[in-house]
């Protein structure tokens, strides 16, 4: 399937010359899901994203497909039921991307009073997990289980046995959020949708007071074009109010951004065999501790955010909060010098005077509902906000249902309007719940005996590729057979192959060095120093594919290293330390010579 820079140019020509039934603005998971749902119903669909696919929140989540245990505390039973139903669909439709993941919930106690509180909490957690299983959690094939102190320690040996009382085991699922978004977008494209990145909606087109398209600008060339559509869907996430301002004349302030931060640690820090949920002392929140290959990540925070929307940062205070949550319960405290990477995303929660009403005064973002809301403006602009990664497909179905009603109601007479109106009357219900995602076909065969021998690669490499590309891992393997040097590691210490970077440019519309290192692979998140050190060689590798001159290759490297520096400065404001790390990315601060994000600090035992 063509999905590269040349295909992007062809898409741009179509945007300039063809009318569409639906124009979706926003290439995160919500917009990609809307495009897939619409294209699957036979609608002429276009999707534009001003940055890269999943460049915002959709690549910076907790990377979980889950019902959300804590939503039971908020009595959001319908949301949990819907999310667990969507989890099962994704396990079926994207088996190469979505994998079951067991979680440990340790229970802690200290002293006689603590033991009593632990027993009470155990009853509460046990009841919540039974509700979770009955609501849909059991459909993953396993029920939750009560664990003894010994069993909990076997799963997470670094827990402080003096504080540990018992634990619970339950199951959810995980996913690489950026790849999920990309595969949803590619599935939409395979169904006929025009799907293009780095194209910004800079204005709205109107006919008789109704929004009937958008003014678009190619951010790579500055080219301006106009695209007509029967309905425009605003799926811009935390930027949704900015697009609404183009329609309404003022920013409605309906979005309340909430920042969520994660940090990456080396494997074994802390030691655990499965994911864990740890309570935060002095806070009503918990954090996840999740293995990711030979790394572990910890998150998330949930705080109000009023800074720039384009690049939220993980601060030193965020790092301390997450490490504090871990170090409160382990015997071997993790130091800030061990942090290998970090990411921060913004949840587009509905918390202002928008369609879901105003949030109570003084409410925390953690208390706001993760439900989604679809709003239709008097102009016909359809806006989808709120929701969560797991429920993107249900959000998309609701949005397309509403958008089809808008087209049916406002299909103009003349200029083909009658034909569109007739077609809209025949639009089928959503088919996205039964549409496998790109890569699902052929995936199962790659897990069969002999698959590695047939592809000519080590079994662990085949498993890695299959978990990212599904059946299309064969194409990556073929590149390695043709050019064995592409079987080398892209970034030292990380599992990605050089062939994956070439594949990203040829088949995944990767256009920049950041696209390759941050989203097509997740190298930047997993090891910021090693990735910065590898940036020049990666630019040399992909530059010829993209037609970069020496000057452009240098500019790509400089832009990427500037991004790295901004992230490091935010996590450690000491500029001299930042500059030292940039100049010496193979220092000795952490395991494997990685300098991490910040200097060492004494643990609680010091």
XYZ file of C-alpha atoms in Angstrom:
606
model
C 0.000 0.000 0.000
C 1.435 3.393 -1.013
C 1.716 5.665 2.014
C 4.813 7.798 1.529
C 5.788 11.342 0.537
C 4.773 10.723 -3.082
C 1.371 9.420 -2.045
C 1.040 12.472 0.164
C 1.471 14.695 -2.913
C -1.256 12.772 -4.702
C -3.497 13.223 -1.677
C -2.857 16.974 -1.728
C -3.981 17.126 -5.352
C -7.182 15.339 -4.430
C -7.792 17.723 -1.536
C -7.466 20.633 -3.958
C -9.697 19.195 -6.660
C -12.287 16.804 -5.200
C -15.315 17.417 -2.976
C -15.693 15.106 0.017
C -18.594 13.969 2.122
C -16.562 14.459 5.291
C -13.410 16.382 6.143
C -11.864 15.346 9.469
C -9.471 17.820 11.086
C -7.103 16.170 13.551
C -4.913 13.091 13.077
C -4.817 11.727 16.600
C -6.585 8.517 17.567
C -10.010 10.192 17.571
C -9.675 11.748 14.118
C -8.144 8.601 12.662
C -10.997 6.583 14.145
C -13.588 8.940 12.649
C -11.931 8.673 9.223
C -11.893 4.870 9.416
C -15.537 4.688 10.506
C -16.659 7.090 7.770
C -14.621 5.443 5.006
C -15.899 2.048 6.110
C -19.449 3.252 5.502
C -18.569 4.312 1.970
C -18.316 8.048 2.633
C -15.822 10.089 0.619
C -13.534 10.969 3.487
C -10.467 13.165 3.985
C -8.320 13.502 7.112
C -5.768 16.258 7.674
C -3.328 16.602 10.570
C -1.281 19.758 11.061
C 1.634 17.883 12.621
C 2.370 14.180 12.384
C -0.146 11.434 13.034
C -0.458 10.990 16.823
C 1.965 13.867 17.434
C -0.121 15.117 20.361
C -1.784 13.204 23.166
C -2.207 10.048 21.088
C 1.506 9.213 21.333
C 1.896 10.317 24.953
C -0.654 8.250 26.866
C -0.218 5.444 29.395
C -0.391 3.024 26.438
C -3.162 0.986 28.006
C -6.370 -0.426 26.602
C -8.405 -0.760 29.764
C -11.724 -0.260 31.448
C -10.340 2.050 34.113
C -10.677 0.592 37.599
C -10.712 4.003 39.250
C -13.775 5.063 37.258
C -15.737 2.583 39.369
C -15.005 4.841 42.365
C -16.664 7.663 40.424
C -19.628 5.366 39.699
C -18.918 5.616 35.955
C -20.206 2.075 35.433
C -21.405 2.703 31.877
C -18.018 4.126 30.881
C -16.231 1.081 32.329
C -18.643 -1.288 30.569
C -18.144 0.474 27.240
C -14.357 0.617 27.649
C -14.106 -3.089 28.479
C -16.267 -3.937 25.460
C -13.955 -1.853 23.262
C -10.929 -3.535 24.829
C -12.254 -6.896 23.653
C -12.878 -5.574 20.156
C -9.332 -4.280 19.911
C -7.871 -7.556 21.147
C -9.729 -9.191 18.262
C -9.247 -6.546 15.541
C -5.610 -5.673 16.310
C -4.006 -8.777 17.851
C -0.580 -7.638 16.624
C -0.812 -4.385 18.605
C -3.034 -5.035 21.629
C -1.830 -7.595 24.172
C -3.261 -8.783 27.506
C -1.322 -7.461 30.491
C -1.528 -8.729 34.089
C -1.456 -6.175 36.911
C -0.483 -6.482 40.560
C -2.266 -4.311 43.127
C -0.204 -4.566 46.333
C -1.879 -3.733 49.631
C 0.220 -2.128 52.369
C -0.140 -1.983 56.135
C 1.863 -0.866 59.153
C 1.002 -1.659 62.763
C -2.292 -2.890 64.182
C -4.279 0.070 62.847
C -2.630 -0.342 59.478
C -3.577 -3.996 59.375
C -7.209 -3.087 60.011
C -7.123 -0.470 57.256
C -5.500 -2.990 54.909
C -8.270 -5.512 55.566
C -10.890 -2.862 54.869
C -9.106 -1.801 51.691
C -8.779 -5.426 50.606
C -12.541 -5.804 50.872
C -13.038 -2.634 48.846
C -10.527 -3.600 46.151
C -11.913 -7.134 45.971
C -15.443 -5.820 45.497
C -14.267 -3.386 42.810
C -12.467 -6.165 40.956
C -15.531 -8.397 41.041
C -17.553 -5.536 39.569
C -14.787 -5.054 36.989
C -14.889 -8.724 36.017
C -18.694 -8.795 35.828
C -18.817 -5.525 33.885
C -16.654 -7.054 31.182
C -13.156 -7.602 32.537
C -13.621 -11.384 32.585
C -14.004 -11.405 28.801
C -10.213 -11.309 28.558
C -10.367 -14.945 29.687
C -9.207 -14.630 33.298
C -10.720 -13.514 36.593
C -8.951 -11.470 39.230
C -7.232 -13.301 42.066
C -6.406 -12.522 45.704
C -2.678 -12.952 46.445
C -0.822 -13.681 49.635
C 2.082 -11.502 50.729
C 4.497 -14.161 49.476
C 2.817 -14.365 46.057
C 2.872 -10.576 45.693
C 6.590 -10.471 46.526
C 7.302 -13.139 43.942
C 5.791 -10.885 41.278
C 7.505 -7.707 42.510
C 10.513 -8.650 44.639
C 11.553 -5.065 45.389
C 8.403 -4.335 47.399
C 9.070 -3.632 51.069
C 7.898 -6.783 52.822
C 7.633 -4.876 56.110
C 4.846 -2.738 54.662
C 3.220 -5.294 52.364
C 0.095 -7.102 53.567
C -1.275 -8.876 50.476
C -2.230 -8.137 46.897
C -4.551 -8.714 43.968
C -3.932 -9.838 40.398
C -6.141 -8.628 37.551
C -5.906 -8.251 33.782
C -6.139 -5.473 31.212
C -4.296 -4.807 27.940
C -1.498 -2.681 26.519
C -0.778 -1.020 23.164
C 1.776 1.255 21.526
C -0.539 4.264 21.184
C 1.298 5.919 18.283
C 1.301 2.720 16.243
C -2.357 2.113 17.003
C -3.163 5.591 15.689
C -1.041 5.066 12.592
C -2.604 1.682 11.852
C -6.098 3.140 12.246
C -5.143 5.929 9.812
C -3.657 3.436 7.340
C -6.768 1.273 7.597
C -8.858 4.346 6.745
C -6.566 5.002 3.777
C -6.908 1.400 2.617
C -10.692 1.956 2.573
C -10.297 4.988 0.328
C -9.807 7.893 2.727
C -7.388 10.682 1.838
C -5.119 10.708 4.885
C -2.367 13.302 5.081
C -0.087 14.767 7.744
C 1.476 18.229 8.080
C -1.529 20.003 6.591
C -3.142 22.657 8.789
C -6.701 23.971 8.688
C -6.208 27.744 8.745
C -9.760 28.765 7.920
C -13.274 27.467 7.320
C -15.276 27.745 4.104
C -18.938 28.723 4.331
C -21.944 28.417 2.099
C -25.065 30.216 3.257
C -23.794 30.460 6.816
C -22.893 26.786 7.010
C -19.390 25.360 7.236
C -18.782 23.516 3.988
C -15.054 22.897 3.962
C -11.740 24.346 5.060
C -8.806 26.409 3.916
C -5.744 24.167 4.228
C -2.045 24.968 4.260
C 0.698 22.468 3.488
C 3.155 23.115 6.305
C 6.047 21.705 4.270
C 5.698 24.024 1.268
C 3.307 26.768 2.361
C 0.897 25.853 -0.430
C -2.666 27.001 0.252
C -5.671 25.039 -0.974
C -9.417 24.848 -0.394
C -11.243 21.608 0.292
C -15.034 21.332 0.104
C -16.976 18.819 2.191
C -20.550 18.047 3.149
C -19.560 18.185 6.816
C -16.426 19.140 8.736
C -15.522 17.197 11.868
C -13.379 18.883 14.496
C -11.317 16.098 16.095
C -8.422 18.325 17.130
C -8.237 17.151 20.754
C -6.852 19.809 23.089
C -6.798 22.183 20.104
C -10.538 21.725 19.435
C -11.407 25.120 20.914
C -8.961 26.809 18.526
C -10.821 25.352 15.554
C -14.151 26.261 17.113
C -12.862 29.835 17.387
C -12.530 29.933 13.588
C -16.229 29.092 13.441
C -17.591 31.058 16.396
C -15.273 34.057 16.409
C -13.982 33.436 19.942
C -12.391 30.609 21.869
C -15.251 28.947 23.814
C -12.965 27.649 26.593
C -14.730 24.281 26.701
C -11.546 22.214 27.086
C -9.787 21.790 30.415
C -6.384 20.302 29.574
C -4.970 17.871 32.110
C -1.281 16.996 31.955
C -0.189 13.408 32.317
C 3.518 12.565 32.672
C 5.450 9.299 32.428
C 9.098 8.464 33.014
C 11.188 5.581 31.664
C 13.505 3.520 33.870
C 15.930 0.639 33.222
C 14.666 -2.922 33.497
C 14.794 -4.133 37.079
C 14.363 -0.665 38.579
C 12.194 -1.682 40.325
C 12.277 -5.436 39.850
C 8.916 -6.807 38.715
C 7.558 -9.533 36.454
C 4.224 -7.895 35.571
C 2.701 -4.422 35.687
C 1.806 -2.948 39.064
C -0.513 -0.283 40.447
C 1.015 1.681 43.349
C -0.870 4.157 45.503
C 0.632 7.622 45.900
C 1.180 8.544 49.576
C -0.837 11.618 50.531
C -2.773 11.610 47.259
C -5.915 9.835 46.096
C -4.218 8.708 42.902
C -2.274 5.640 41.909
C 0.468 5.215 39.333
C 1.198 2.386 36.943
C 4.595 0.676 36.820
C 4.705 -1.157 33.489
C 7.416 -3.276 31.820
C 8.129 -2.249 28.203
C 10.691 -4.570 26.649
C 13.905 -4.024 28.601
C 12.578 -0.791 30.077
C 9.968 0.134 32.669
C 7.758 3.199 32.591
C 5.935 4.871 35.462
C 2.907 7.148 35.222
C 0.776 9.045 35.216
C 0.176 12.407 36.816
C -3.133 14.250 36.420
C -2.855 18.005 36.910
C -4.386 21.177 35.489
C -2.368 22.692 32.680
C -2.351 26.234 31.321
C 0.897 26.296 29.316
C 1.565 25.980 25.578
C -0.496 23.161 24.074
C 2.034 22.136 21.432
C 4.806 20.864 23.683
C 3.952 20.081 27.322
C 7.010 19.043 29.288
C 7.893 16.695 32.092
C 9.286 18.888 34.874
C 11.619 18.077 37.752
C 8.584 18.180 40.074
C 6.809 15.604 37.877
C 9.842 13.305 38.045
C 10.017 13.646 41.826
C 6.286 12.907 42.167
C 6.514 9.683 40.184
C 9.727 8.495 41.814
C 8.247 9.286 45.200
C 5.252 7.087 44.419
C 7.576 4.184 43.604
C 10.163 4.728 46.335
C 7.535 4.824 49.076
C 6.980 1.078 48.679
C 10.294 -0.458 47.524
C 13.457 -1.461 49.351
C 15.815 -0.197 46.631
C 14.916 3.433 45.892
C 15.205 4.607 42.291
C 17.317 7.744 41.767
C 16.650 10.567 39.345
C 19.919 9.726 37.610
C 18.319 6.447 36.487
C 15.556 8.124 34.485
C 16.202 7.320 30.817
C 13.338 9.210 29.189
C 10.044 10.946 29.781
C 6.926 12.114 27.995
C 4.038 14.449 28.779
C 0.611 14.562 27.142
C -2.552 16.594 27.561
C -5.963 15.031 28.055
C -8.722 17.063 26.335
C -11.196 16.897 29.192
C -14.555 18.636 28.954
C -14.454 21.083 31.841
C -15.635 24.502 30.699
C -18.872 25.984 29.379
C -18.927 23.518 26.523
C -21.388 20.789 25.580
C -21.054 18.788 28.780
C -21.445 21.738 31.115
C -19.097 23.430 33.514
C -16.951 21.515 36.000
C -17.658 22.133 39.688
C -15.545 24.941 41.159
C -12.292 23.671 42.638
C -12.646 20.228 41.078
C -9.513 18.298 40.188
C -8.869 17.112 36.653
C -8.672 13.577 38.056
C -12.334 13.906 39.052
C -13.552 14.969 35.606
C -15.349 12.349 33.547
C -13.539 10.629 30.681
C -16.796 10.495 28.746
C -16.853 11.992 25.284
C -19.202 14.604 23.935
C -20.290 15.292 20.346
C -21.447 18.843 19.649
C -23.044 20.230 16.491
C -22.716 23.993 16.043
C -25.399 26.100 14.319
C -22.983 26.244 11.380
C -22.957 22.443 11.118
C -19.397 22.032 12.438
C -19.267 18.741 14.361
C -16.887 18.681 17.344
C -15.854 15.560 19.275
C -14.059 16.096 22.603
C -13.264 14.128 25.744
C -13.065 10.362 25.838
C -10.036 8.113 26.132
C -7.753 6.002 23.955
C -9.608 2.758 24.671
C -12.992 4.061 23.525
C -11.826 5.846 20.363
C -13.860 3.545 18.081
C -17.125 4.110 19.955
C -16.395 7.852 19.950
C -15.840 7.722 16.200
C -19.072 5.811 15.596
C -21.089 8.375 17.574
C -19.383 11.225 15.709
C -20.021 9.797 12.250
C -23.654 9.064 13.149
C -24.074 12.738 14.052
C -22.152 13.947 11.006
C -24.348 11.887 8.659
C -27.437 13.468 10.237
C -25.936 16.906 9.578
C -25.345 16.098 5.913
C -28.828 14.677 5.515
C -30.333 17.767 7.068
C -28.318 20.320 5.122
C -27.490 18.680 1.751
C -27.825 21.627 -0.663
C -29.882 21.619 -3.835
C -27.903 21.801 -7.065
C -24.159 21.259 -7.585
C -24.528 17.569 -6.822
C -26.346 18.125 -3.547
C -29.282 15.923 -4.560
C -26.947 13.006 -5.261
C -25.215 13.438 -1.919
C -28.596 13.556 -0.165
C -29.627 10.285 -1.833
C -26.330 8.642 -0.883
C -26.653 9.799 2.720
C -30.040 8.094 2.978
C -28.313 4.823 2.088
C -25.323 5.149 4.436
C -25.024 1.927 6.480
C -24.425 1.653 10.201
C -20.858 1.575 11.486
C -18.698 -1.328 10.380
C -15.592 -0.358 12.347
C -16.403 -2.849 15.090
C -15.730 -5.691 12.660
C -12.919 -4.161 10.545
C -9.473 -5.606 11.336
C -6.743 -3.006 11.561
C -3.887 -2.795 9.076
C -1.404 -5.582 9.820
C -3.828 -7.964 11.529
C -4.023 -10.150 8.436
C -1.183 -12.644 8.414
C -0.100 -11.931 11.986
C -1.018 -15.309 13.483
C 1.201 -17.177 11.027
C 4.222 -15.263 12.316
C 3.791 -16.817 15.752
C 3.743 -20.346 14.388
C 6.704 -22.708 14.625
C 9.174 -22.190 11.803
C 8.222 -18.563 11.094
C 11.672 -17.278 12.068
C 13.404 -19.798 9.820
C 11.146 -18.888 6.901
C 11.947 -15.201 7.319
C 15.644 -15.812 7.944
C 15.755 -13.810 11.165
C 16.219 -14.678 14.858
C 12.983 -15.590 16.647
C 13.166 -12.601 18.994
C 13.528 -10.221 16.043
C 10.523 -11.777 14.299
C 8.470 -11.465 17.497
C 9.484 -7.812 17.786
C 8.581 -7.033 14.175
C 5.319 -8.982 14.304
C 4.262 -7.033 17.402
C 4.754 -3.756 15.532
C 3.853 -4.513 11.923
C 1.697 -7.597 12.121
C 1.599 -9.467 8.825
C 3.590 -6.688 7.179
C 6.643 -7.694 9.226
C 7.455 -9.806 6.176
C 8.181 -6.628 4.209
C 10.629 -5.442 6.859
C 12.283 -8.862 6.919
C 12.625 -8.751 3.124
C 14.517 -5.457 3.417
C 16.974 -7.103 5.778
C 17.471 -10.045 3.413
C 18.160 -7.652 0.536
C 20.423 -5.385 2.574
C 21.801 -7.231 5.634
C 23.151 -3.992 7.142
C 19.523 -2.938 7.701
C 19.317 -5.692 10.315
C 21.576 -3.648 12.596
C 20.125 -1.743 15.540
C 18.893 1.760 14.728
C 19.722 3.076 18.219
C 22.247 1.247 20.430
C 20.536 -0.622 23.251
C 17.041 -0.492 21.717
C 15.319 -3.224 19.676
C 14.505 -1.215 16.538
C 16.222 -2.182 13.292
C 17.508 0.183 10.648
C 15.044 -1.448 8.269
C 12.187 -0.096 10.390
C 13.304 3.471 9.710
C 13.377 2.817 5.959
C 9.949 1.175 6.165
C 8.620 4.187 8.089
C 9.632 6.528 5.273
C 8.425 4.295 2.436
C 5.184 2.982 3.921
C 4.227 5.088 6.973
C 4.487 8.691 5.730
C 7.375 9.551 8.069
C 8.663 12.898 6.814
C 11.054 14.092 9.532
C 13.737 12.698 11.810
C 11.417 13.244 14.772
C 8.679 11.215 13.066
C 11.069 8.262 12.836
C 12.641 8.480 16.304
C 9.649 9.593 18.355
C 6.563 7.930 16.832
C 7.370 5.342 14.110
C 9.827 3.966 16.641
C 9.576 5.005 20.299
C 13.307 5.488 20.745
C 13.057 9.020 22.122
C 10.748 7.870 24.907
C 12.819 4.836 25.818
C 16.304 6.374 25.932
C 16.708 10.076 25.255
C 20.522 10.128 25.443
C 21.140 7.126 23.195
C 18.588 8.445 20.698
C 20.208 11.884 20.616
C 23.558 10.244 19.995
C 22.151 8.182 17.113
C 20.276 11.075 15.460
C 23.012 11.969 12.898
C 23.385 8.370 11.691
C 19.599 7.916 11.431
C 19.380 11.124 9.387
C 22.064 9.746 7.075
C 20.077 6.528 6.705
C 16.683 8.037 5.842
C 17.900 11.209 4.118
C 18.360 9.643 0.669
C 14.864 8.134 0.873
C 13.386 11.596 1.464
C 15.667 13.454 -0.929
C 17.388 15.496 1.776
C 20.372 17.617 0.853
C 23.325 17.809 3.228
C 21.922 21.101 4.485
C 18.467 19.636 5.103
C 19.958 16.617 6.862
C 21.858 18.923 9.201
C 18.721 20.971 9.827
C 16.768 17.817 10.716
C 19.431 16.779 13.232
C 19.607 20.268 14.751
C 15.815 20.444 15.076
C 15.677 17.055 16.748
C 18.495 17.841 19.193
C 16.785 21.125 20.052
C 13.691 19.096 20.991
C 15.852 16.839 23.149
C 17.410 19.847 24.850
C 14.016 21.392 25.654
C 12.906 18.144 27.251
C 16.069 17.907 29.316
C 15.952 21.532 30.434
C 12.363 21.069 31.626
C 13.266 17.969 33.652
C 16.504 19.474 34.968
C 16.718 23.286 34.793
C 20.471 23.225 35.511
C 21.663 24.329 32.073
C 25.254 23.270 32.596
C 24.097 19.711 33.294
C 21.952 19.744 30.162
C 24.767 21.011 27.979
C 27.151 18.430 29.417
C 24.754 15.617 28.541
C 24.229 16.881 25.021
C 27.969 17.046 24.489
C 28.628 13.694 26.169
C 25.579 11.452 25.561
C 27.467 8.347 26.697
C 28.208 9.473 30.225
C 28.265 7.289 33.283
C 25.368 8.571 35.340
C 23.063 5.560 35.069
C 23.003 1.889 34.122
C 24.758 1.164 30.854
C 26.521 4.533 30.958
C 23.337 6.564 30.448
C 23.451 9.967 32.173
C 19.698 10.094 32.620
C 17.717 13.289 33.011
C 18.963 14.639 36.301
C 21.777 14.264 38.841
C 21.524 11.655 41.597
C 19.594 12.477 44.745
C 19.776 10.597 48.049
C 17.142 7.947 48.584
C 14.890 7.920 51.626
C 17.341 5.740 53.545
C 20.111 8.357 53.284
